[in-house]
Coordinates of C-alpha atoms in Angstrom, one line a residue:
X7 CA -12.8 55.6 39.5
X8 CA -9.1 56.4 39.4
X9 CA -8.4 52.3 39.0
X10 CA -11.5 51.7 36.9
X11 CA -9.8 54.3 34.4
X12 CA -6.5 52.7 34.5
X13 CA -8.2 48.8 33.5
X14 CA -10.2 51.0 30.4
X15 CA -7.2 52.2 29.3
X16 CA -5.0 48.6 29.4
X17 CA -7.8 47.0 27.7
X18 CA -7.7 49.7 25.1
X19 CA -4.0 49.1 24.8
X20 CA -4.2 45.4 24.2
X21 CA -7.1 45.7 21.7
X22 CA -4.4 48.0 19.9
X23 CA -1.9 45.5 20.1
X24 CA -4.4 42.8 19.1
X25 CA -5.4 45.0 16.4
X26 CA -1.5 45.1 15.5
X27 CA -0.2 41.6 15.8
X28 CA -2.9 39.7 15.1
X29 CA -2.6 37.3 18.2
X30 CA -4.6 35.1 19.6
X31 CA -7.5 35.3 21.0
X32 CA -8.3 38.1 18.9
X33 CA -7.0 37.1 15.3
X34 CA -10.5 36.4 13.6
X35 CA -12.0 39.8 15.4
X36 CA -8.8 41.5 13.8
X37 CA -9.3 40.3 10.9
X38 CA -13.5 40.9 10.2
X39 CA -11.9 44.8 11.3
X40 CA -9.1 44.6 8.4
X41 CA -11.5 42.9 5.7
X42 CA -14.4 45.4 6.3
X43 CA -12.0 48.2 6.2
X44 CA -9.7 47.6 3.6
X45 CA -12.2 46.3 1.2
X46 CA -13.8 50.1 1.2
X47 CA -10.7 51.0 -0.5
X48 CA -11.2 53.3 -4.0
X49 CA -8.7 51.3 -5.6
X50 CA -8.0 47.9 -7.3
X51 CA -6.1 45.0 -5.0
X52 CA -3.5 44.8 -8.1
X53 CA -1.8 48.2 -6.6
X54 CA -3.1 48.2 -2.8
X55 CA -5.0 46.4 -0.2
X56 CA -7.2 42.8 -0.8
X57 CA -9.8 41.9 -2.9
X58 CA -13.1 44.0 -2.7
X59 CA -15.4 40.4 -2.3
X60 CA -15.3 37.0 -2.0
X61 CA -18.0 34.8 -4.2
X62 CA -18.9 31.6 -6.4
X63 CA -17.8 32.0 -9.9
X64 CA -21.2 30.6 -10.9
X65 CA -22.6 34.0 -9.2
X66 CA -20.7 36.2 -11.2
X67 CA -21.5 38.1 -14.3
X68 CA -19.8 37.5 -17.1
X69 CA -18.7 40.7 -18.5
X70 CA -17.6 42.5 -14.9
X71 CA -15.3 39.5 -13.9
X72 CA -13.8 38.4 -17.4
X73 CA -15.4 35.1 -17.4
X74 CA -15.0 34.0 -20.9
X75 CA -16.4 30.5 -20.5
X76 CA -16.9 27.6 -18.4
X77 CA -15.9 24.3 -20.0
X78 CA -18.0 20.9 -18.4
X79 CA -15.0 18.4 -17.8
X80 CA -17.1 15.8 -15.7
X81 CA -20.2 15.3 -14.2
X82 CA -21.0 15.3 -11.1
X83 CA -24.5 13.6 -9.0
X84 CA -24.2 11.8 -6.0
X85 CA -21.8 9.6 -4.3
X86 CA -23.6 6.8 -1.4
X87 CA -21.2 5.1 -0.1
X88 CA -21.7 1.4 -0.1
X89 CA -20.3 -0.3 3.4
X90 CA -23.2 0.7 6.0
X91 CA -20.7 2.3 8.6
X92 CA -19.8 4.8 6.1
X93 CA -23.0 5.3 5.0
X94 CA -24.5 6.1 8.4
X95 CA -21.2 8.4 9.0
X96 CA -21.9 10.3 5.8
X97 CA -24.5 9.6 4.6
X98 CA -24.7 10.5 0.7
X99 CA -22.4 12.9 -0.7
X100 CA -23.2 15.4 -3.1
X101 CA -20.7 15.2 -5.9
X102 CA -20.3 18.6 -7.9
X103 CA -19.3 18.9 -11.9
X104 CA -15.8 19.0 -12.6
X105 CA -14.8 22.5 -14.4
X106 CA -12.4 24.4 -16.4
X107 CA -13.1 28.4 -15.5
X108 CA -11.3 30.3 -18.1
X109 CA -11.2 34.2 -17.3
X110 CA -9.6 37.4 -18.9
X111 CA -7.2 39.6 -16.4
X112 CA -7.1 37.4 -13.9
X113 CA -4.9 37.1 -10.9
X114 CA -3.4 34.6 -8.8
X115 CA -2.2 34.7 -6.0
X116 CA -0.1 32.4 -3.3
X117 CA 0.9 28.9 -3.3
X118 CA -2.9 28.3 -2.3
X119 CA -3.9 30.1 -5.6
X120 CA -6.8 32.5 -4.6
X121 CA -7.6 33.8 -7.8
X122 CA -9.0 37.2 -8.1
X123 CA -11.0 38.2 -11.2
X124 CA -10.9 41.0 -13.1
X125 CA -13.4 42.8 -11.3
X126 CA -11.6 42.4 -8.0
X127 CA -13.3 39.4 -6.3
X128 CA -11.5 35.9 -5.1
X129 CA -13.4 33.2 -5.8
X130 CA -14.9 31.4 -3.0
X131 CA -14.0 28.0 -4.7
X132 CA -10.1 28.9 -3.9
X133 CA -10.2 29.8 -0.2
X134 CA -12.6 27.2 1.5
X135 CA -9.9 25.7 3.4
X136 CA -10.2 28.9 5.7
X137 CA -13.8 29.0 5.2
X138 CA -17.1 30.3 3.7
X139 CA -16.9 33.8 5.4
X140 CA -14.6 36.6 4.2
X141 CA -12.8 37.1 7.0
X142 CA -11.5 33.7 8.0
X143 CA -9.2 34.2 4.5
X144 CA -6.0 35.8 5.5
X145 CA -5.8 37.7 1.9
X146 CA -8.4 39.9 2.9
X147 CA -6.1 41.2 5.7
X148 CA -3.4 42.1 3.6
X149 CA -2.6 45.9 3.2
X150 CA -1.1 44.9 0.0
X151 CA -0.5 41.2 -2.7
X152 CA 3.1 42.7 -3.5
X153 CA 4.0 43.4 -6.9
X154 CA 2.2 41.4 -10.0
X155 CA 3.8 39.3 -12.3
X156 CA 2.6 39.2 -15.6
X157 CA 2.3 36.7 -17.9
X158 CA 1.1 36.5 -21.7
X159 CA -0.7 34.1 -23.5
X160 CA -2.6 31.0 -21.7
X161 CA -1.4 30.2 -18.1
X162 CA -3.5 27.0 -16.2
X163 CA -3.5 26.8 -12.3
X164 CA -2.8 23.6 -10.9
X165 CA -1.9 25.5 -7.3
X166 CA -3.4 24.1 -3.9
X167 CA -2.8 23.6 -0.5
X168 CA 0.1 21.1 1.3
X169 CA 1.2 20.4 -2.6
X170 CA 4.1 18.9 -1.3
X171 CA 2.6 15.8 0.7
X172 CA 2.0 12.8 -1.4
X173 CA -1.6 12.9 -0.7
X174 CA -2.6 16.0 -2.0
X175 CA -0.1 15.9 -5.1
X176 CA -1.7 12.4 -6.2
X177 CA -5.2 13.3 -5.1
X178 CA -5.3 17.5 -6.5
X179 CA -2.5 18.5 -7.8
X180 CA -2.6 15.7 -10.6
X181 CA -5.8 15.8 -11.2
X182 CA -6.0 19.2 -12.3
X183 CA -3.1 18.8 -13.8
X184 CA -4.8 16.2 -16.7
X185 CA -7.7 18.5 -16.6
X186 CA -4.7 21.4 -18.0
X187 CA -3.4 18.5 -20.4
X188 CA -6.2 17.3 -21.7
X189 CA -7.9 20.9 -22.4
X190 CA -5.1 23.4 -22.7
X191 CA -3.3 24.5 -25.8
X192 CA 0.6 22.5 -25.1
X193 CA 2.2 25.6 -25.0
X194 CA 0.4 26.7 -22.0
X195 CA 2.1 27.2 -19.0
X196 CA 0.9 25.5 -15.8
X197 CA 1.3 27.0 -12.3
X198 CA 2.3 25.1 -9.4
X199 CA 3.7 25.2 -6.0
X200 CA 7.6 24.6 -5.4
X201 CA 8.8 21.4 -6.7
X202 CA 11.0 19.9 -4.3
X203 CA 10.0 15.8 -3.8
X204 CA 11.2 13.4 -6.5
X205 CA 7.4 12.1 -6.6
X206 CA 6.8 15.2 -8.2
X207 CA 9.3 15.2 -11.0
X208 CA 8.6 11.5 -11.7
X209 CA 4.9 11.8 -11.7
X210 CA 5.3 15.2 -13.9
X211 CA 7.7 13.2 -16.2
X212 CA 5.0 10.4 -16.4
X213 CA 2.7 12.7 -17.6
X214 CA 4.0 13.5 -20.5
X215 CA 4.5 17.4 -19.1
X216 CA 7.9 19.4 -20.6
X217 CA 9.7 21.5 -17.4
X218 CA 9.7 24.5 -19.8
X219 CA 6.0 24.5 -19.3
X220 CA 6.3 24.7 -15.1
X221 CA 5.9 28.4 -13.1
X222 CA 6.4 27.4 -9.9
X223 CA 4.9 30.2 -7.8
X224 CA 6.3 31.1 -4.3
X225 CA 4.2 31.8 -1.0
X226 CA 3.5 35.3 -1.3
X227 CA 3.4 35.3 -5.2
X228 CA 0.7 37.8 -7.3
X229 CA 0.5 36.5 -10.5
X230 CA -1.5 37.6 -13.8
X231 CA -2.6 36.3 -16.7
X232 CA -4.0 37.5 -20.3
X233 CA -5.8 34.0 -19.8
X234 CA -6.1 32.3 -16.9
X235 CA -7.4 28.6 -17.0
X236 CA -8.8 27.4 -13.7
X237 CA -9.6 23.9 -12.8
X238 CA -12.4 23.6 -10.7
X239 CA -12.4 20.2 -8.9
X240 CA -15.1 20.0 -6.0
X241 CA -13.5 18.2 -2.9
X242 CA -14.9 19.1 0.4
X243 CA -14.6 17.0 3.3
X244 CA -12.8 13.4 2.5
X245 CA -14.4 12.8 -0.7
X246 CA -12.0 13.4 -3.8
X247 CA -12.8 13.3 -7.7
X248 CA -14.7 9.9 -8.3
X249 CA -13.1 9.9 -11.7
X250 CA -9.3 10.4 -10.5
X251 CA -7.9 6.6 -10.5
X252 CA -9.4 6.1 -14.3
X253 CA -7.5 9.1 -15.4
X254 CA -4.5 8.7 -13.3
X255 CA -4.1 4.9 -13.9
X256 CA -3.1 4.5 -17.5
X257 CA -0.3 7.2 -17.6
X258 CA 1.7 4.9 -14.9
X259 CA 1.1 1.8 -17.8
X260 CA 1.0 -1.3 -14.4
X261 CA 0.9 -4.6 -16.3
X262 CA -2.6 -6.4 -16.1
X263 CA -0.5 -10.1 -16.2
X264 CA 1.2 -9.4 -12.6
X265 CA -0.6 -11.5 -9.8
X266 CA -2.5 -9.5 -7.1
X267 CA -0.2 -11.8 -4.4
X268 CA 2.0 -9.9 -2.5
X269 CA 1.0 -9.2 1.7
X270 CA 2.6 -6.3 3.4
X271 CA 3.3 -4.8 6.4
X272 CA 4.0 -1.1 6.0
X273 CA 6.4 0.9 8.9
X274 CA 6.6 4.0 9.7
X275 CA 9.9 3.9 12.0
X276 CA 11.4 6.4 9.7
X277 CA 8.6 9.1 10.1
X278 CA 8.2 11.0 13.1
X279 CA 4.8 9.7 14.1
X280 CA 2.2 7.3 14.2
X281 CA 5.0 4.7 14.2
X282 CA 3.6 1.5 15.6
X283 CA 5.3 1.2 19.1
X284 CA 5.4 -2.7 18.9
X285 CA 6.0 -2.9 15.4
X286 CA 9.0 -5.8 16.0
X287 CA 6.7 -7.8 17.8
X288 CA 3.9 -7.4 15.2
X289 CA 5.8 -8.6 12.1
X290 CA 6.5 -11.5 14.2
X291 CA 3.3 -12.8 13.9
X292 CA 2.5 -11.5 10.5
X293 CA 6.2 -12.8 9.1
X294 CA 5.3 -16.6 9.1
X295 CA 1.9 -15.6 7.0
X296 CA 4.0 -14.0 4.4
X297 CA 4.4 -10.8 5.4
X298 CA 7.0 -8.2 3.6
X299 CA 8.1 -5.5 6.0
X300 CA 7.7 -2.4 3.8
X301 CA 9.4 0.9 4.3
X302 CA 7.8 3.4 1.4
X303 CA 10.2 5.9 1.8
X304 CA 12.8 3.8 0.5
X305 CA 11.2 3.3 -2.7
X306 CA 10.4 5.1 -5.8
X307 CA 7.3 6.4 -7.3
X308 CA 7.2 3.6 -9.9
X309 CA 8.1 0.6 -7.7
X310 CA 5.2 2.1 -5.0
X311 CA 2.8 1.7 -7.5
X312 CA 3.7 -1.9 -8.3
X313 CA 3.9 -3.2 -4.7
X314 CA 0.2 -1.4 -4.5
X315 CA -0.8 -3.0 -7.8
X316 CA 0.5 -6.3 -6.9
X317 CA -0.9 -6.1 -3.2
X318 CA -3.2 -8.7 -1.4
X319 CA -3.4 -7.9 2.2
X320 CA -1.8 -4.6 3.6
X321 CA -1.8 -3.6 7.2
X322 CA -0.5 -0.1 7.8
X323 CA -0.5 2.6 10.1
X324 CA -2.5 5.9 9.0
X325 CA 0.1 8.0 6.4
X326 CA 0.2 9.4 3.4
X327 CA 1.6 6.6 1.9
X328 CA -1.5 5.1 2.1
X329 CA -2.2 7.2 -1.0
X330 CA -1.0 4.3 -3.2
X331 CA -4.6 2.7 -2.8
X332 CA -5.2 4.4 -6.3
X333 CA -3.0 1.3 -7.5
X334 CA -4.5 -1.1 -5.8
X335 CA -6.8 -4.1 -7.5
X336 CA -10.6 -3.9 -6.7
X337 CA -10.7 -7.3 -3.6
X338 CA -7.7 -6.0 -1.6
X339 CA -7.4 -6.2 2.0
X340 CA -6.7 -3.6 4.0
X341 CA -6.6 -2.9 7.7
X342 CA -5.4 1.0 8.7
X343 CA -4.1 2.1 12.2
X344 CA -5.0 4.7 13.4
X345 CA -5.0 6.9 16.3
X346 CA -8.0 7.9 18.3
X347 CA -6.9 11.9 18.0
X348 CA -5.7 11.6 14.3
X349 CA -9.2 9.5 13.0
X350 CA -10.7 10.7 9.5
X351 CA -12.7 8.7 7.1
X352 CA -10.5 9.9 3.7
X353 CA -8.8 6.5 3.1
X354 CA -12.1 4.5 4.2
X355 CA -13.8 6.3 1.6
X356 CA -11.5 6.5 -1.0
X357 CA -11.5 2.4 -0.5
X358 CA -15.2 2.2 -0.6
X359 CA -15.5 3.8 -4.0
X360 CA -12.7 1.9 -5.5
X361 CA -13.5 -1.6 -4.2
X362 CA -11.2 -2.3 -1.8
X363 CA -12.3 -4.0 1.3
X364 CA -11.4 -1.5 3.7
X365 CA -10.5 -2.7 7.9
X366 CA -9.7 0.2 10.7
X367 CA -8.5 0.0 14.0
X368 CA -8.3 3.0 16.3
X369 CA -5.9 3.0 19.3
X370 CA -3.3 5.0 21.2
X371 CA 0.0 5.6 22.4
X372 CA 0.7 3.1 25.4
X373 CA 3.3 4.6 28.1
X374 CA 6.4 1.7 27.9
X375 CA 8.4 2.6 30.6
X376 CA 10.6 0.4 31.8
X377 CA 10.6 -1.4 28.1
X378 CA 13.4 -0.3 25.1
X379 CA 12.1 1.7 22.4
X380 CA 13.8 2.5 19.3
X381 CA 12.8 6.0 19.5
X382 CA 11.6 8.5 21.9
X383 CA 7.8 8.4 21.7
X384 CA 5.0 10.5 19.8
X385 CA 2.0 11.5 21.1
X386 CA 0.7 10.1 17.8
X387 CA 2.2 6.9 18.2
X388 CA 0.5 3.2 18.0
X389 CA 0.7 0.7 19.7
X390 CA -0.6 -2.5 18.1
X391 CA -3.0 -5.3 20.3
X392 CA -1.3 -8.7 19.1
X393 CA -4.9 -10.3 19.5
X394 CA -6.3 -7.5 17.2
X395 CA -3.6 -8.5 14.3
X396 CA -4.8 -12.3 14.8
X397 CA -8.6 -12.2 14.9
X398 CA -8.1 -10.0 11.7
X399 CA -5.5 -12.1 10.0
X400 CA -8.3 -15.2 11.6
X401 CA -10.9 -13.0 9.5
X402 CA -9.4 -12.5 6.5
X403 CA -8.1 -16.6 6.4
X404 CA -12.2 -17.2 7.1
X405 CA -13.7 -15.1 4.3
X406 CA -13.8 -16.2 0.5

């Protein structure tokens, strides 16, 4: 009795400490405890605690959550994709309307940019990356946002996740962005996460967007707005806005007259993984066919959109880089590498609705002990078949 007490009374004290930290494997308990209590709260989340709900703008009322109007942008439908692997992966995607959400007293807040109306809800639309359910949000396990930060006039949210990789700039930041440009009064000011990469500022500057007109918000940031303008772009899973490349295209002005003629061979030796392990031995055989070793990194914005624009053939390994398909010409070839732990279907997909004729191979990282190696090895590392590089280059020579 005496011992069964004592094991009551430690699991009591780590459920406290659980209930404290947070930690693992109690974190999503802990926070379902937090959300359901704070949310009980008799006061707003602007002074103390987080947001009373979580829900779909298009399930709100009007008047209670200062939705002032919802502006169509583009349509949505459906999205099959065309190659029959893809297809049988995803079958067909349902592709949601494109939206501007304008709303009275609303709030932002983070770098992720939950916005909270007026009558204390986040939107469900700005926290799916934790998930549909309440609780999987961190916000809603905040005893406080921190102080607000207000702002007059018309401010336009262009916040979302990992906005500094190349992907998700190019892919949702910029987007939404246009969506602000195109729709916005010019003196409205745009909210964004830190700007720290030159793609950024080049890509901004490309747009036609003034500096003066940037907030850039910090992590823990609680922002609000007389106006807020929110750009609603559905993009679950790996499909992104079908109508991004039309809209994105023109501002980077590629000349039609340049032949599509150039064959690359992209590295990675200066990232820190999925570096192909053979990569010397690789452009060995793809040299002689007219191969250009490419190093992205190296280059700028503009000059990465010409080699894309100009492109042919391109093997690479699985990157952000990768992005650059936007330039590319409808009839290029490409064959990704990829690693069998690190496999998604974004850039497949992204090549299937922009007509590029789209090659994978999935491998591994191969121990080479005994062998030199220019860097110590990744677990996300490649290593390269020389017999899968000739039956595709065999392939691609076959084909019209």
């Amino acid at each position: 009795m005496h011992v069964t007490g004592k094991k009551i009374t430690l699991t009591l004290l780590i459920m406290v400490l659980a209930l404290y930290l947070g930690v693992k494997p109690f974190r999503f308990q802990v926070r379902q405890i937090k959300a359901s209590i704070l949310s009980k709260l008799p006061i707003s989340s602007k002074y103390f605690g987080p947001p009373k709900s979580m829900q779909s703008y298009s399930l709100l009322t009007a008047a209670e959550h200062g939705i002032c109007a919802i502006t169509p942008y583009m349509n949505g439908g459906s999205y099959t994709p065309k190659d029959p692997l893809l297809h049988k992966e995803l079958g067909t995607l349902s592709v949601l309307n494109s939206e501007l959400l304008c709303l009275k007293q609303a709030r932002i807040y983070g770098q992720e940019g939950v916005v909270i109306t007026k009558g204390d809800c986040a939107l469900t639309e700005t926290c799916l990356y934790y998930g549909r359910q309440r609780a999987q949000h961190p916000v809603f396990a905040k005893l406080t946002l921190g102080k607000v930060q207000h702002y007059s006039g018309s401010v336009g949210s262009a916040l979302t996740r990992s906005h500094n990789y190349y992907f998700h700039w190019m892919l949702e930041v910029l987007p939404k962005i246009i969506m602000l440009q195109e729709c916005c009064e010019p003196s409205s000011k745009i909210l964004i996460g830190s700007l720290s990469q030159p793609f950024q500022f080049k890509s901004l500057q490309l747009l036609g967007i003034d500096l003066e007109r940037i907030i850039e918000v910090e992590k823990k940031a609680h922002i609000e707005a007389d106006t807020l303008i929110y750009p609603h772009i559905p993009n679950e899973g790996a499909l992104r806005p079908l109508w991004a490349k039309e809209k994105i295209l023109p501002y980077f002005n590629l000349p039609p007259e340049l032949p599509q003629n150039k064959k690359i061979f992209i590295s990675r030796s200066l990232a820190n993984s999925r570096r192909i392990q053979n990569e010397e031995e690789i452009y060995q055989i793809l040299a002689p066919q007219g191969y250009e070793l490419v190093h992205l990194e190296e280059l700028s914005l503009r000059d990465q959109a010409l080699l894309f624009f100009q492109a042919s053939h391109i093997i690479a390994p699985h990157g952000g880089g990768l992005t650059n398909l936007i330039f590319s010409r409808p009839g290029t070839r490409i064959l990704e590498i990829n690693h069998i732990e690190y496999r998604n279907s974004w850039f497949s997909l992204l090549c299937d609705q922009w007509n590029i004729e789209y090659s994978q191979f999935i491998t591994s990282t191969k121990s080479l002990k005994g062998e030199k190696q220019p860097h110590p090895p990744h677990p996300h590392d490649l290593f390269m078949p020389v017999h899968v590089i000739t039956e595709q280059l065999a392939q691609w020579a076959a084909a019209p």
